[in-house]
C-alpha positions as CSV (number, residue, x, y, z in Angstrom):
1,X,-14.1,-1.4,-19.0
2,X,-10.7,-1.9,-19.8
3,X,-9.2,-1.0,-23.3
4,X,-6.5,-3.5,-24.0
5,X,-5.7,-2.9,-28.0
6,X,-5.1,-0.2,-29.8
7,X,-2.4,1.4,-32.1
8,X,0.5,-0.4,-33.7
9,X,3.6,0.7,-31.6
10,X,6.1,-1.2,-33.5
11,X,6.3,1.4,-35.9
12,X,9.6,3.1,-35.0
13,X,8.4,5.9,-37.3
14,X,8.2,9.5,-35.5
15,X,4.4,10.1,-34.7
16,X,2.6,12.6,-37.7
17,X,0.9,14.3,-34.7
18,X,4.2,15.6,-33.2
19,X,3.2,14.0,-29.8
20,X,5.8,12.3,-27.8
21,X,4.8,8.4,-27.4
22,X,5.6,7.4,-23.9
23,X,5.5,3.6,-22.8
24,X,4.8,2.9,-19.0
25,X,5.7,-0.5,-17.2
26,X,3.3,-1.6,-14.7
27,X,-0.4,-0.6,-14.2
28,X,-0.8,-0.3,-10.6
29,X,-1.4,3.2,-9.1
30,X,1.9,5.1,-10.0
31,X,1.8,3.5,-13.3
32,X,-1.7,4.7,-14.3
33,X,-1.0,8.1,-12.6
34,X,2.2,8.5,-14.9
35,X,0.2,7.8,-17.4
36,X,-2.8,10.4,-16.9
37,X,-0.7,12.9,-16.4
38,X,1.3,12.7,-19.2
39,X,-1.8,12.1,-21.6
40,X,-2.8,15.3,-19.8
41,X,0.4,17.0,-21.2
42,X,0.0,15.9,-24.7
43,X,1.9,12.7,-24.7
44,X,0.2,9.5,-26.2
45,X,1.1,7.4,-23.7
46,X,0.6,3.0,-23.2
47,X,0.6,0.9,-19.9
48,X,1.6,-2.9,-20.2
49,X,0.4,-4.3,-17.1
50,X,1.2,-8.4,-16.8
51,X,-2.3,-8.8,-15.1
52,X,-5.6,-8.5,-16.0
53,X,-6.8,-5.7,-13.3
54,X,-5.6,-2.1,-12.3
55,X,-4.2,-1.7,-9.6
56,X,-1.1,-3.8,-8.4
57,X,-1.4,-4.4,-5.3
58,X,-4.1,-2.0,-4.7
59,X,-7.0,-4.8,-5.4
60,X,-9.5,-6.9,-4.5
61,X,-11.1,-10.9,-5.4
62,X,-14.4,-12.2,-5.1
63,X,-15.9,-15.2,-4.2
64,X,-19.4,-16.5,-3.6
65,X,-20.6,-12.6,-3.6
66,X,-18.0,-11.5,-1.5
67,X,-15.6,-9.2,-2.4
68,X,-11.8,-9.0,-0.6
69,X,-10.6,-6.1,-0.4
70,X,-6.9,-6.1,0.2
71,X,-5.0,-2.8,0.9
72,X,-6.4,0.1,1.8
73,X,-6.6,0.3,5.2
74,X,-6.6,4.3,5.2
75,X,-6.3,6.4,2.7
76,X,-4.2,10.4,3.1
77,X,-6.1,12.7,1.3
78,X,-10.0,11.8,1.7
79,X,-10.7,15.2,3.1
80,X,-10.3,18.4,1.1
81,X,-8.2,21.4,0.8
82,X,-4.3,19.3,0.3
83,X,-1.9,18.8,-1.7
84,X,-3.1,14.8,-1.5
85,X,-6.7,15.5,-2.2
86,X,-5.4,17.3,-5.2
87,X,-4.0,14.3,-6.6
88,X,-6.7,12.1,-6.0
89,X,-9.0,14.9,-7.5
90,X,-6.6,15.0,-10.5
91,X,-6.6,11.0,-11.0
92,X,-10.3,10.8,-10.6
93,X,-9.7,8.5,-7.8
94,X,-12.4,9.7,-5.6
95,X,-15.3,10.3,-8.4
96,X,-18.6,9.8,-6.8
97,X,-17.5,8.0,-4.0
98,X,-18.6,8.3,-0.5
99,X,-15.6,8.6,2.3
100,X,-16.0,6.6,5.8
101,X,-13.9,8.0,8.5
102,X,-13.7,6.2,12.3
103,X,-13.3,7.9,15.4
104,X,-10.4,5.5,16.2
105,X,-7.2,4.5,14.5
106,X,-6.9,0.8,16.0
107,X,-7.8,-1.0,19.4
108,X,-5.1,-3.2,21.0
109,X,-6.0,-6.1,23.7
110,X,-3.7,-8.2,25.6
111,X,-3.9,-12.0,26.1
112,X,-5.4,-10.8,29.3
113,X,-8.3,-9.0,27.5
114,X,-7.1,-5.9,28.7
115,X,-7.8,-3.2,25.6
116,X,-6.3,0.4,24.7
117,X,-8.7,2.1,22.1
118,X,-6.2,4.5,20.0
119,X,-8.9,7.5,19.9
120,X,-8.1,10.1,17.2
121,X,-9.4,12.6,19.6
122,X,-6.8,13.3,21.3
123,X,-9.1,15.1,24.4
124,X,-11.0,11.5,24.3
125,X,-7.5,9.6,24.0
126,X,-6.0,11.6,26.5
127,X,-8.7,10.8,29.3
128,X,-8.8,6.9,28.0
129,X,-5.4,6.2,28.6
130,X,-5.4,7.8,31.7
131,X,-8.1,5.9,32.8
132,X,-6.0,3.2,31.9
133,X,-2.5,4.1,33.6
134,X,-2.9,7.1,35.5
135,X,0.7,6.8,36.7
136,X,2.0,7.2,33.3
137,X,0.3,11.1,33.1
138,X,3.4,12.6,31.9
139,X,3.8,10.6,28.5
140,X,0.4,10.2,28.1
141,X,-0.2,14.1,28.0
142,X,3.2,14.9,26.2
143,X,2.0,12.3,23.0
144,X,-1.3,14.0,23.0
145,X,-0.4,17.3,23.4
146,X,1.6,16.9,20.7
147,X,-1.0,15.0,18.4
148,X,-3.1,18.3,18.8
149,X,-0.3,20.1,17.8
150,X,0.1,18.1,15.0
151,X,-4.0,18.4,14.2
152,X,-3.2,21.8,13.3
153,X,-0.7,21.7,10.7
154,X,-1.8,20.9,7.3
155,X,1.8,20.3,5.2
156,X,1.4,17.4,2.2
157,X,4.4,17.9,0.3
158,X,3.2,15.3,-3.0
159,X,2.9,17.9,-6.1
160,X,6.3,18.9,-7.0
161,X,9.7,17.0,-6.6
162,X,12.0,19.3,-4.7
163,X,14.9,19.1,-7.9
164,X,11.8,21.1,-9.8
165,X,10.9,24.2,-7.0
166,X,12.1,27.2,-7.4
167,X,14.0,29.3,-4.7
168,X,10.9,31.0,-3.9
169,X,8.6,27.7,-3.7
170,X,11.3,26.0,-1.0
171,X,11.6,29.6,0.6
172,X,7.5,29.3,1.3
173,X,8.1,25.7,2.0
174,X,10.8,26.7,4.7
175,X,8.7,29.3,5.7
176,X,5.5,26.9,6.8
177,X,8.0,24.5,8.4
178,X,9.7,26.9,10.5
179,X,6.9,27.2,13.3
180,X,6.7,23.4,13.9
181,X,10.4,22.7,13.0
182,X,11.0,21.8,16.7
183,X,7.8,19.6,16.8
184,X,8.6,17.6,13.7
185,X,12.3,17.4,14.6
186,X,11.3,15.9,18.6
187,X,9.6,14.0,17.2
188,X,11.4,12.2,14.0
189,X,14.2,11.9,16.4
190,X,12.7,9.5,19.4
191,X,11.7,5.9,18.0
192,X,8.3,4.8,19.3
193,X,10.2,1.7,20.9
194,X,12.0,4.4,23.1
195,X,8.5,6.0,24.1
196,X,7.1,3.1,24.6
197,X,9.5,1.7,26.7
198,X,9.3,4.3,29.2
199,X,5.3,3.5,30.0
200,X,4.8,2.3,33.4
201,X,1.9,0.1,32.4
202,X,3.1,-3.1,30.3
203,X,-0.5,-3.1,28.0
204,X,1.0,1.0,26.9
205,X,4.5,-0.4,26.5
206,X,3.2,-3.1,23.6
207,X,0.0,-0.7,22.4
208,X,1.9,2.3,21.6
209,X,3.5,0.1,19.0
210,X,0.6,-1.2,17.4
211,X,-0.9,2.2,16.4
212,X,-0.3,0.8,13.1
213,X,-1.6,-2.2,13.2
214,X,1.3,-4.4,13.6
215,X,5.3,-3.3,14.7
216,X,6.7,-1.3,12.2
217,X,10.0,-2.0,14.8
218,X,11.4,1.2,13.1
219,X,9.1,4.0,13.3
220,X,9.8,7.8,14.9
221,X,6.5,8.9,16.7
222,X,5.9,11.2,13.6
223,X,4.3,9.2,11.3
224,X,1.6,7.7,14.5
225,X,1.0,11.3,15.2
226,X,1.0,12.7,11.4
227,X,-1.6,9.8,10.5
228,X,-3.8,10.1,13.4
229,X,-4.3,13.7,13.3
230,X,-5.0,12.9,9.2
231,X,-7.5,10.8,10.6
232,X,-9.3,13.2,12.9
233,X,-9.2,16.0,10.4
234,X,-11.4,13.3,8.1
235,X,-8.2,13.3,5.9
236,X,-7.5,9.5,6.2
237,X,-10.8,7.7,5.2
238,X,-11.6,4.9,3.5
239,X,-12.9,5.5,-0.1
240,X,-16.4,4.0,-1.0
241,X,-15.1,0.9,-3.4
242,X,-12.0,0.0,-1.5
243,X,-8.4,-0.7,-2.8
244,X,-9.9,-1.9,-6.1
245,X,-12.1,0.7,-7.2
246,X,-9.9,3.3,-6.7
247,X,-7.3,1.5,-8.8
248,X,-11.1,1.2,-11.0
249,X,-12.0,4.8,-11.1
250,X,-7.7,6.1,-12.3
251,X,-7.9,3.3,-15.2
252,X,-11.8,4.9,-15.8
253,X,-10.0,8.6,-16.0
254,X,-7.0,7.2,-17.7
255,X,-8.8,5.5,-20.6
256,X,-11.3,8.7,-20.7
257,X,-7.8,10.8,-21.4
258,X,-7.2,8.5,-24.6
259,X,-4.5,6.2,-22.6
260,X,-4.0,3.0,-23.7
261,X,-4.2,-0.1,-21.0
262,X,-2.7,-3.3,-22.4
263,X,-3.0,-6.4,-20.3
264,X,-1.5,-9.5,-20.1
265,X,1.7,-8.0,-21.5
266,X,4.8,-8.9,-19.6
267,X,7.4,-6.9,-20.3
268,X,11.2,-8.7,-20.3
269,X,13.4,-6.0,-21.5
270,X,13.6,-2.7,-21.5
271,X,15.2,-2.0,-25.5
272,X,18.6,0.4,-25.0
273,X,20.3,1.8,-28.2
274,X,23.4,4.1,-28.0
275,X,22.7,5.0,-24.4
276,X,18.9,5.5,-24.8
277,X,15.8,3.7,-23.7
278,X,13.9,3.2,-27.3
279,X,11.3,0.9,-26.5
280,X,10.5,-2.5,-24.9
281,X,10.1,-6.3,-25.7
282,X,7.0,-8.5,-24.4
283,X,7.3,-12.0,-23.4
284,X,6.9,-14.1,-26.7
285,X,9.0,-11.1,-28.6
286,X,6.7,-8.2,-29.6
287,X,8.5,-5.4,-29.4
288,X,7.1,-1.6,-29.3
289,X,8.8,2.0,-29.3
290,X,8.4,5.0,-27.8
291,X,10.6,8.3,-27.3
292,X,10.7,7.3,-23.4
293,X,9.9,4.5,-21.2
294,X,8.9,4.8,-17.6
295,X,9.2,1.6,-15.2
296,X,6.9,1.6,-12.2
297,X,7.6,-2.3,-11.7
298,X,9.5,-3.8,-9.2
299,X,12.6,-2.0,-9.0
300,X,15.2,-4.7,-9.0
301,X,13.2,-6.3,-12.2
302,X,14.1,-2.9,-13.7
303,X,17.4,-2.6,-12.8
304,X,18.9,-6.1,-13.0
305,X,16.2,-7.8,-14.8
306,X,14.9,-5.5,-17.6
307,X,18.1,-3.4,-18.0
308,X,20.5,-6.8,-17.0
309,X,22.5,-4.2,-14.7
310,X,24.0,-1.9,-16.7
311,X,22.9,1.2,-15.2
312,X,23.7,1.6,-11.9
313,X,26.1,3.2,-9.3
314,X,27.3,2.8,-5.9
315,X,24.2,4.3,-4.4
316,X,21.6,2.2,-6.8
317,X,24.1,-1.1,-6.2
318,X,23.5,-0.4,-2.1
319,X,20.2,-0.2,-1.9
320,X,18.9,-3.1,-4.4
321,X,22.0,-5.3,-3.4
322,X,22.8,-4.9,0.4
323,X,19.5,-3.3,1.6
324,X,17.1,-5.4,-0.3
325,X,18.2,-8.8,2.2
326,X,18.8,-7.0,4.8
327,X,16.8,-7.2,8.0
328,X,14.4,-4.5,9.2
329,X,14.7,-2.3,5.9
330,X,11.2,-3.9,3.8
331,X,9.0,-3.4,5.0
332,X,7.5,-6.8,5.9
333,X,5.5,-9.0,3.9
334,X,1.9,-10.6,5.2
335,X,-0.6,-13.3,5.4
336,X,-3.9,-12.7,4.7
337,X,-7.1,-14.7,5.9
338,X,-10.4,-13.5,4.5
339,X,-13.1,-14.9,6.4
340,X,-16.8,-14.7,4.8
341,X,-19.9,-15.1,7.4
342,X,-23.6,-15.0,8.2
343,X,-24.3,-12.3,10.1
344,X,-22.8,-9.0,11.5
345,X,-21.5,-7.4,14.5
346,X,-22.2,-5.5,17.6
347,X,-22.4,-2.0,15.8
348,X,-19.8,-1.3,19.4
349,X,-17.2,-3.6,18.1
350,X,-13.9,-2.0,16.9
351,X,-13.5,-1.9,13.3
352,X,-10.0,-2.7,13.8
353,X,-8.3,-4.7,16.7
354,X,-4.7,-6.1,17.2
355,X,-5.2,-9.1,19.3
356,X,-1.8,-9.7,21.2
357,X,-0.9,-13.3,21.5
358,X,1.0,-15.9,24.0
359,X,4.0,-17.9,22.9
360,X,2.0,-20.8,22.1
361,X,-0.5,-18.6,19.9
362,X,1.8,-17.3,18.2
363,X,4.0,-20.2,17.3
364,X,0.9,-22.2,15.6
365,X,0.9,-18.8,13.0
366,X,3.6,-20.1,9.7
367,X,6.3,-17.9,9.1
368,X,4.9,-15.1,11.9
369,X,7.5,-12.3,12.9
370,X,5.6,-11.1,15.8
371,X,3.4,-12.7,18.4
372,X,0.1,-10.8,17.4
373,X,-2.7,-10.9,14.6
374,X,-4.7,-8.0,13.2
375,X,-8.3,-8.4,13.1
376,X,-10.7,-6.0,10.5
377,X,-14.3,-6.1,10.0
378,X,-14.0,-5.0,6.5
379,X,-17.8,-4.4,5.9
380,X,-17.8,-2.0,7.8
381,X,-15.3,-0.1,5.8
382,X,-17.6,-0.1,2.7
383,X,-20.8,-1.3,1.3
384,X,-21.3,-4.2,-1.2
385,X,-17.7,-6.1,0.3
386,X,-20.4,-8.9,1.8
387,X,-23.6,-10.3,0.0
388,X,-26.8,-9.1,2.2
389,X,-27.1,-10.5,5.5
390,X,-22.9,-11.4,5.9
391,X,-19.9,-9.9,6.6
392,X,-16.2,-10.4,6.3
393,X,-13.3,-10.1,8.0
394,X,-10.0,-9.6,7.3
395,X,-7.2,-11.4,9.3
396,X,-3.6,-10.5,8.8
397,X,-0.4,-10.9,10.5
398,X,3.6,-9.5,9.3
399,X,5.4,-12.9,8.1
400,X,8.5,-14.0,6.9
401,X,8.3,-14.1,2.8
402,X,11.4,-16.9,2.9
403,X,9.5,-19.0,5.0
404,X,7.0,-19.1,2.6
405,X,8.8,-18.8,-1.1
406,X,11.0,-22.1,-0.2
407,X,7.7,-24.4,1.2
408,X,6.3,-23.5,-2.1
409,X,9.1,-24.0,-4.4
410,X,10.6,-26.8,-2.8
411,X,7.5,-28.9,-0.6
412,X,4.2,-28.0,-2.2
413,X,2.3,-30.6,-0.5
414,X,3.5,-28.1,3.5
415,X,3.1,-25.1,1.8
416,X,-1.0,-26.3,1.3
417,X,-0.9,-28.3,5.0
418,X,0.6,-24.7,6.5
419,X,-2.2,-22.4,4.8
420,X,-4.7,-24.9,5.8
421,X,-3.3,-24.4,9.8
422,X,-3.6,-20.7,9.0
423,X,-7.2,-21.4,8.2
424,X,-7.9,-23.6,11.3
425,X,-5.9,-20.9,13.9
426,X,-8.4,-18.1,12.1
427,X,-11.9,-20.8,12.9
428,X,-10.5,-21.2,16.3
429,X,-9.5,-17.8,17.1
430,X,-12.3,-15.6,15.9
431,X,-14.5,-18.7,18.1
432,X,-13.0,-17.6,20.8
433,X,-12.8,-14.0,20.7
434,X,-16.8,-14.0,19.2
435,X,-18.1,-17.0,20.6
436,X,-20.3,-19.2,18.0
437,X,-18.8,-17.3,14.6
438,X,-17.4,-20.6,14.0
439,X,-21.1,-22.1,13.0
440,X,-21.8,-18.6,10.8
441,X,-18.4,-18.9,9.0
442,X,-18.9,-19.9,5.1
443,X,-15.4,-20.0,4.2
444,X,-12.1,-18.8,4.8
445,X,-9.1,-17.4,1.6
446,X,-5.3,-17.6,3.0
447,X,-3.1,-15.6,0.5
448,X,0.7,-15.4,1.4
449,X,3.7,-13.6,0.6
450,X,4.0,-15.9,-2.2
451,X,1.0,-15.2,-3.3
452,X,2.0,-11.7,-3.6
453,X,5.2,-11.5,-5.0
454,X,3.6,-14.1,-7.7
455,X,1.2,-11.5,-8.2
456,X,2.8,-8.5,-8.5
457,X,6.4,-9.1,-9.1
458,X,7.4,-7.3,-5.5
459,X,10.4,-8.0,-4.6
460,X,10.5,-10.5,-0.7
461,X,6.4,-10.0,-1.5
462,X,7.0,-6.3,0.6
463,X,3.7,-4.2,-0.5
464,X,5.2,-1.1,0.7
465,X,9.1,-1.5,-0.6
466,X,11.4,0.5,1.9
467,X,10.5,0.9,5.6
468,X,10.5,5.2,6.1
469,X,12.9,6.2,8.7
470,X,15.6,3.0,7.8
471,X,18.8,2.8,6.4
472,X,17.2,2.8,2.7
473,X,15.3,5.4,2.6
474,X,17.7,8.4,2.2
475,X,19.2,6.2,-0.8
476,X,15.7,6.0,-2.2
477,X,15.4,10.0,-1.8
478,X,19.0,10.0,-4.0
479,X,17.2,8.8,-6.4
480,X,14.6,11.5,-6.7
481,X,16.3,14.0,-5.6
482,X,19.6,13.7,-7.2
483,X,19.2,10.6,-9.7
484,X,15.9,12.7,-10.9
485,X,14.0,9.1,-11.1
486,X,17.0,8.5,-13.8
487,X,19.3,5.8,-14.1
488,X,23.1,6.7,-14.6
489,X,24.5,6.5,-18.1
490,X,20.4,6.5,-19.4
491,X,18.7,8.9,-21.3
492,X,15.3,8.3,-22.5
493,X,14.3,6.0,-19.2
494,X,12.7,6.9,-15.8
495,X,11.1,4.9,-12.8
496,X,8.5,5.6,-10.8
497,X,6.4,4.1,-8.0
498,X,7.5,2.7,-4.5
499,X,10.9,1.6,-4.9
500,X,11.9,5.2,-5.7
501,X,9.0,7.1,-3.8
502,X,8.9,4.9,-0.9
503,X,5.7,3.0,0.2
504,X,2.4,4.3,0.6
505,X,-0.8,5.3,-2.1
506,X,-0.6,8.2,-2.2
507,X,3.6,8.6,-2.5
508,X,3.1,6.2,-5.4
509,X,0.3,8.4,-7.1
510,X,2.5,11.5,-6.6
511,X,5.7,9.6,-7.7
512,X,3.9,9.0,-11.3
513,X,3.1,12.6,-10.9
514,X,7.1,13.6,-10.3
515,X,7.9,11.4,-13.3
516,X,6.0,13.5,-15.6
517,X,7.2,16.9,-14.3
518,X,10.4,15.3,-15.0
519,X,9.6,14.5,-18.6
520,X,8.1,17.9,-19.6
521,X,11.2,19.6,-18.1
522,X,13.0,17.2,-20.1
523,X,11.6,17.7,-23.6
524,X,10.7,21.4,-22.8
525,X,6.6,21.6,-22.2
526,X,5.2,23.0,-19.2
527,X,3.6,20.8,-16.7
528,X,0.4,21.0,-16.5
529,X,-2.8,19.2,-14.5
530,X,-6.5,19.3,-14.5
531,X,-9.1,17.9,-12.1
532,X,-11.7,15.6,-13.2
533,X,-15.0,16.7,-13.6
534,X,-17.2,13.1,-13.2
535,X,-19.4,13.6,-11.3
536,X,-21.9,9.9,-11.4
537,X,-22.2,8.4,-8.1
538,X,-19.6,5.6,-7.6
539,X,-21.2,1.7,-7.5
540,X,-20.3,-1.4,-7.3
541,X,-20.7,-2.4,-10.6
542,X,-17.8,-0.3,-11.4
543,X,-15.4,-2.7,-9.7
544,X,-15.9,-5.1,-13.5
545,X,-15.7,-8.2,-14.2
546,X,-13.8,-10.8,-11.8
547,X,-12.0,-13.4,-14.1
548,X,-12.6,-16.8,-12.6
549,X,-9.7,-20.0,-12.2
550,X,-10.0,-23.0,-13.6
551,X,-10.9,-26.0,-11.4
552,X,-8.1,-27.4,-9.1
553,X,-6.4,-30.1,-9.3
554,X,-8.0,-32.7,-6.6
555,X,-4.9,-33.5,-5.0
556,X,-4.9,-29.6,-3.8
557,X,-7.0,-28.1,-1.4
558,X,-9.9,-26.2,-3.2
559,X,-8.8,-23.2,-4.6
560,X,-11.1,-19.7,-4.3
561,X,-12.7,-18.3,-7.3
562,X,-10.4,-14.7,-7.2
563,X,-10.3,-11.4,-9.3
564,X,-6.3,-12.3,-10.6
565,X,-5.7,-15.9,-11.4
566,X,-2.3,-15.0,-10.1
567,X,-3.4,-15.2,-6.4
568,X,-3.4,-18.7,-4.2
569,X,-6.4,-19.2,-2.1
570,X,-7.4,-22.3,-0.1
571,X,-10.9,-22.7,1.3
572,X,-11.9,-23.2,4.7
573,X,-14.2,-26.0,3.4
């Protein structure tokens, strides 16, 4: 499925064609979509991913027939009629696919077993939490009056960097802000922590801040309210295929565009000659040209690593110095626990739940930041994730990427014994919470924050870079909106992805979209986009092959057969 040769870039030579040649570091989803849109603008362009799958961390493993699927949780821009859905359309990320929405966001419960069901409705949420806490009527209706305000304004800003609009474009932008200016300004102003504080009933008070999941400790009310009305407008689904096809179906239009997908190809350093980026050199030495080279890898890689830190400034030094190791500004890594099962569910049981744990629970979780664990039954996002008659579930819980990096650079042997205690806490706790799972249970994958950063290169193993609304994220916006996704004293050299664009799919599938405006304006072409026109119903087969590990050492626990022979697994068994 994947093309991984094709012509000889070492040629310094200009191209007989005339096109620009335009080498892209990184194939996850803002490197492919940097890629697809300038093949789309008559560049010959070439991805040189380290891995051997699309995607990043947009993917998925298998083992024993079933599939892991590991970020997508929901997806802005399922439904039609948006700037997002525009994208998606444009990288063929949707193609065939079927879209599952729910008619909740997440459920929370209490040690107590008291629950709050997060209702996109906000009529149905509105009457639920009042059920709940009648004596908290006033926040209650002032959250969802507001949601329904929020319901009705449609505003995705992802197709044009504002350095690129013209007066009249941020005029008409200004224009459909105005009306809600007051609404999104309230809002981005009071931190959820502050709202939640003020509920009477203490189950509201911890709830309200697991809209998401876990604690983004950081978080405005606007992004809960943004995202759930997404949601109810059938705008935040979850994609037939998961996190790994999608990453599938942008290689599929990529490679149908004439791209070229190299794998396996770590890139060391980014080749600078008389203040321009010329090319870049592979591990082992190959070296290959282009007139311009886009990173969408890690961003400190880039910048200290690739380029050894000669292009940067005060602002660039800040954030990838001070705010990189500073707390509260990544935003936080996470363990994952993939549990495989006989069986299903009651078809009543939430999708998604936030189970909220004691002390003692919480201080048998390694390396957890916050006394709670997120529990998903990812089969019902999708079909094909679990072999007939089984199911999986997805466990995961904010920890603390140190704890982990130093047991497994410096004590193996713990770093094994402490995913193996993650495995027994999952057994014990999905026992309790669905009595006799633990007899249906086949086995159970642990993948940490080493595991990721191992994987992907990001930097503290954060999948999302920058928390929105901290200290780093108007930095990160300098670099877009000032920097132009440029480096200072660098011609010839862009980045792209989440450590400019900030976290999120579909802000790292518009960031490789910025990129390329960026370019044409550059070298004087007129941007310009199509929509993809497949039209075959999406399967599983699409998802490819899963390259298998080796066998495992026997002094190890056993290792999972995965997609990436990157990620660490240990089984349940």
């Amino acid at each position: 499925m994947a093309r991984d040769s094709g012509p000889d870039w070492s040629d310094r030579a200009p191209r007989a064609n005339g096109r620009p040649r335009v080498i892209v570091i990184g194939g996850g989803v803002s490197g492919m979509a940097a890629g697809i849109y300038g093949q789309m603008n008559g560049m010959d362009t070439r991805i040189f991913e380290t891995h051997v799958l699309p995607g990043g961390c947009c993917t998925a493993w298998s083992r024993q027939g079933y599939i892991f699927d590991y970020c997508i949780e929901w997806l802005i821009g399922t439904g039609a009629g948006n700037d997002a859905n525009q994208i998606w359309r444009e990288l063929g990320a949707l193609d065939g696919k079927s879209v599952r929405d729910f008619d909740m966001f997440n459920k929370v419960t209490d040690e107590n077993g008291r629950s709050v069901i997060f209702y996109n409705d906000p009529d149905r949420l509105e009457r639920h939490l009042l059920e709940i806490s009648p004596a908290d009527h006033a926040l209650i209706r002032s959250f969802c009056a507001d949601l329904r305000r929020f319901i009705k304004i449609e505003m995705y800003p992802f197709l044009k960097p504002d350095p690129l609009k013209s007066v009249g474009e941020k005029l008409k932008t200004l224009w459909e802000i105005l009306p809600a200016f007051r609404l999104f300004w309230r809002n981005a102003a009071t931190p959820m922590h502050a709202f939640a504080d003020k509920f009477q009933d203490p189950l509201l008070r911890r709830a309200f801040r697991n809209i998401f999941y876990q604690d983004p400790e950081c978080f405005p009310l606007l992004p809960y309210l943004y995202n759930m009305a997404c949601a109810y407008n059938h705008n935040a689904g979850f994609p037939q295929g998961g996190s790994l096809g999608l990453s599938r179906s942008i290689e599929e239009r990529y490679n149908a565009l004439g791209g070229i997908m190299t794998y396996r190809a770590r890139v060391d350093r980014i080749l600078v000659e008389n203040g321009r980026a010329v090319g870049v050199e592979l591990k082992g030495g190959a070296r290959h040209y282009a007139d311009v080279v886009v990173s969408a890898a890690d961003g400190h890689t880039t910048i200290y690593g690739m380029l050894e830190g000669k292009y940067t400034n005060p602002t660039i030094d800040t954030l990838y110095e001070e705010m990189l190791n500073k707390p509260g500004i990544l935003f936080p890594a996470v363990v994952s626990a993939f549990v495989g099962l006989h069986g299903d569910f009651d078809p009543d049981d939430s999708h998604s739940t936030t189970y909220m744990l004691s002390e003692e629970e919480g201080a048998r979780l390694p390396g957890a930041l916050q006394n709670s664990i997120v529990v998903q039954l990812r089969s019902r996002y999708s079909d094909g994730f679990a072999p007939p008659g089984r199911s999986v579930i997805h466990c995961t819980y904010f920890s603390d990427f140190n704890y982990w990096r130093t047991l497994r650079s410096e004590d193996r042997k713990r770093y094994w014994a402490e995913k193996k205690q993650v495995v027994q806490f999952v057994r014990e706790f999905l026992d309790k919470r669905y009595p006799g799972i633990g007899e249906r249970i086949e086995l159970v994958d642990v993948g940490t924050p080493a595991t990721t950063k191992r994987y992907t290169g990001n930097s503290n193993g954060s999948i999302l870079a920058w928390k929105a609304f901290s200290d780093a994220e108007d930095l990160a916006n300098e670099l877009v909106n000032k920097g132009r996704m440029q480096l200072p004293g660098l011609s010839g050299f862009y980045m792209a992805g989440q450590w400019v664009g900030l976290g999120g799919l579909i802000r790292a599938a518009s960031s490789g979209r910025f990129v390329m405006q960026f370019i044409c304006k550059e070298i004087g072409r007129e941007f310009q986009a199509t929509e993809s026109v497949a039209a075959a119903p999406w399967h599983t087969g699409k998802l490819g092959h899963f390259p298998q590990l080796d066998k495992t050492p026997p002094e190890r626990p056993a290792l999972a057969r995965h997609a990436v022979p990157a990620l660490d697994q240990v089984s349940a068994v």
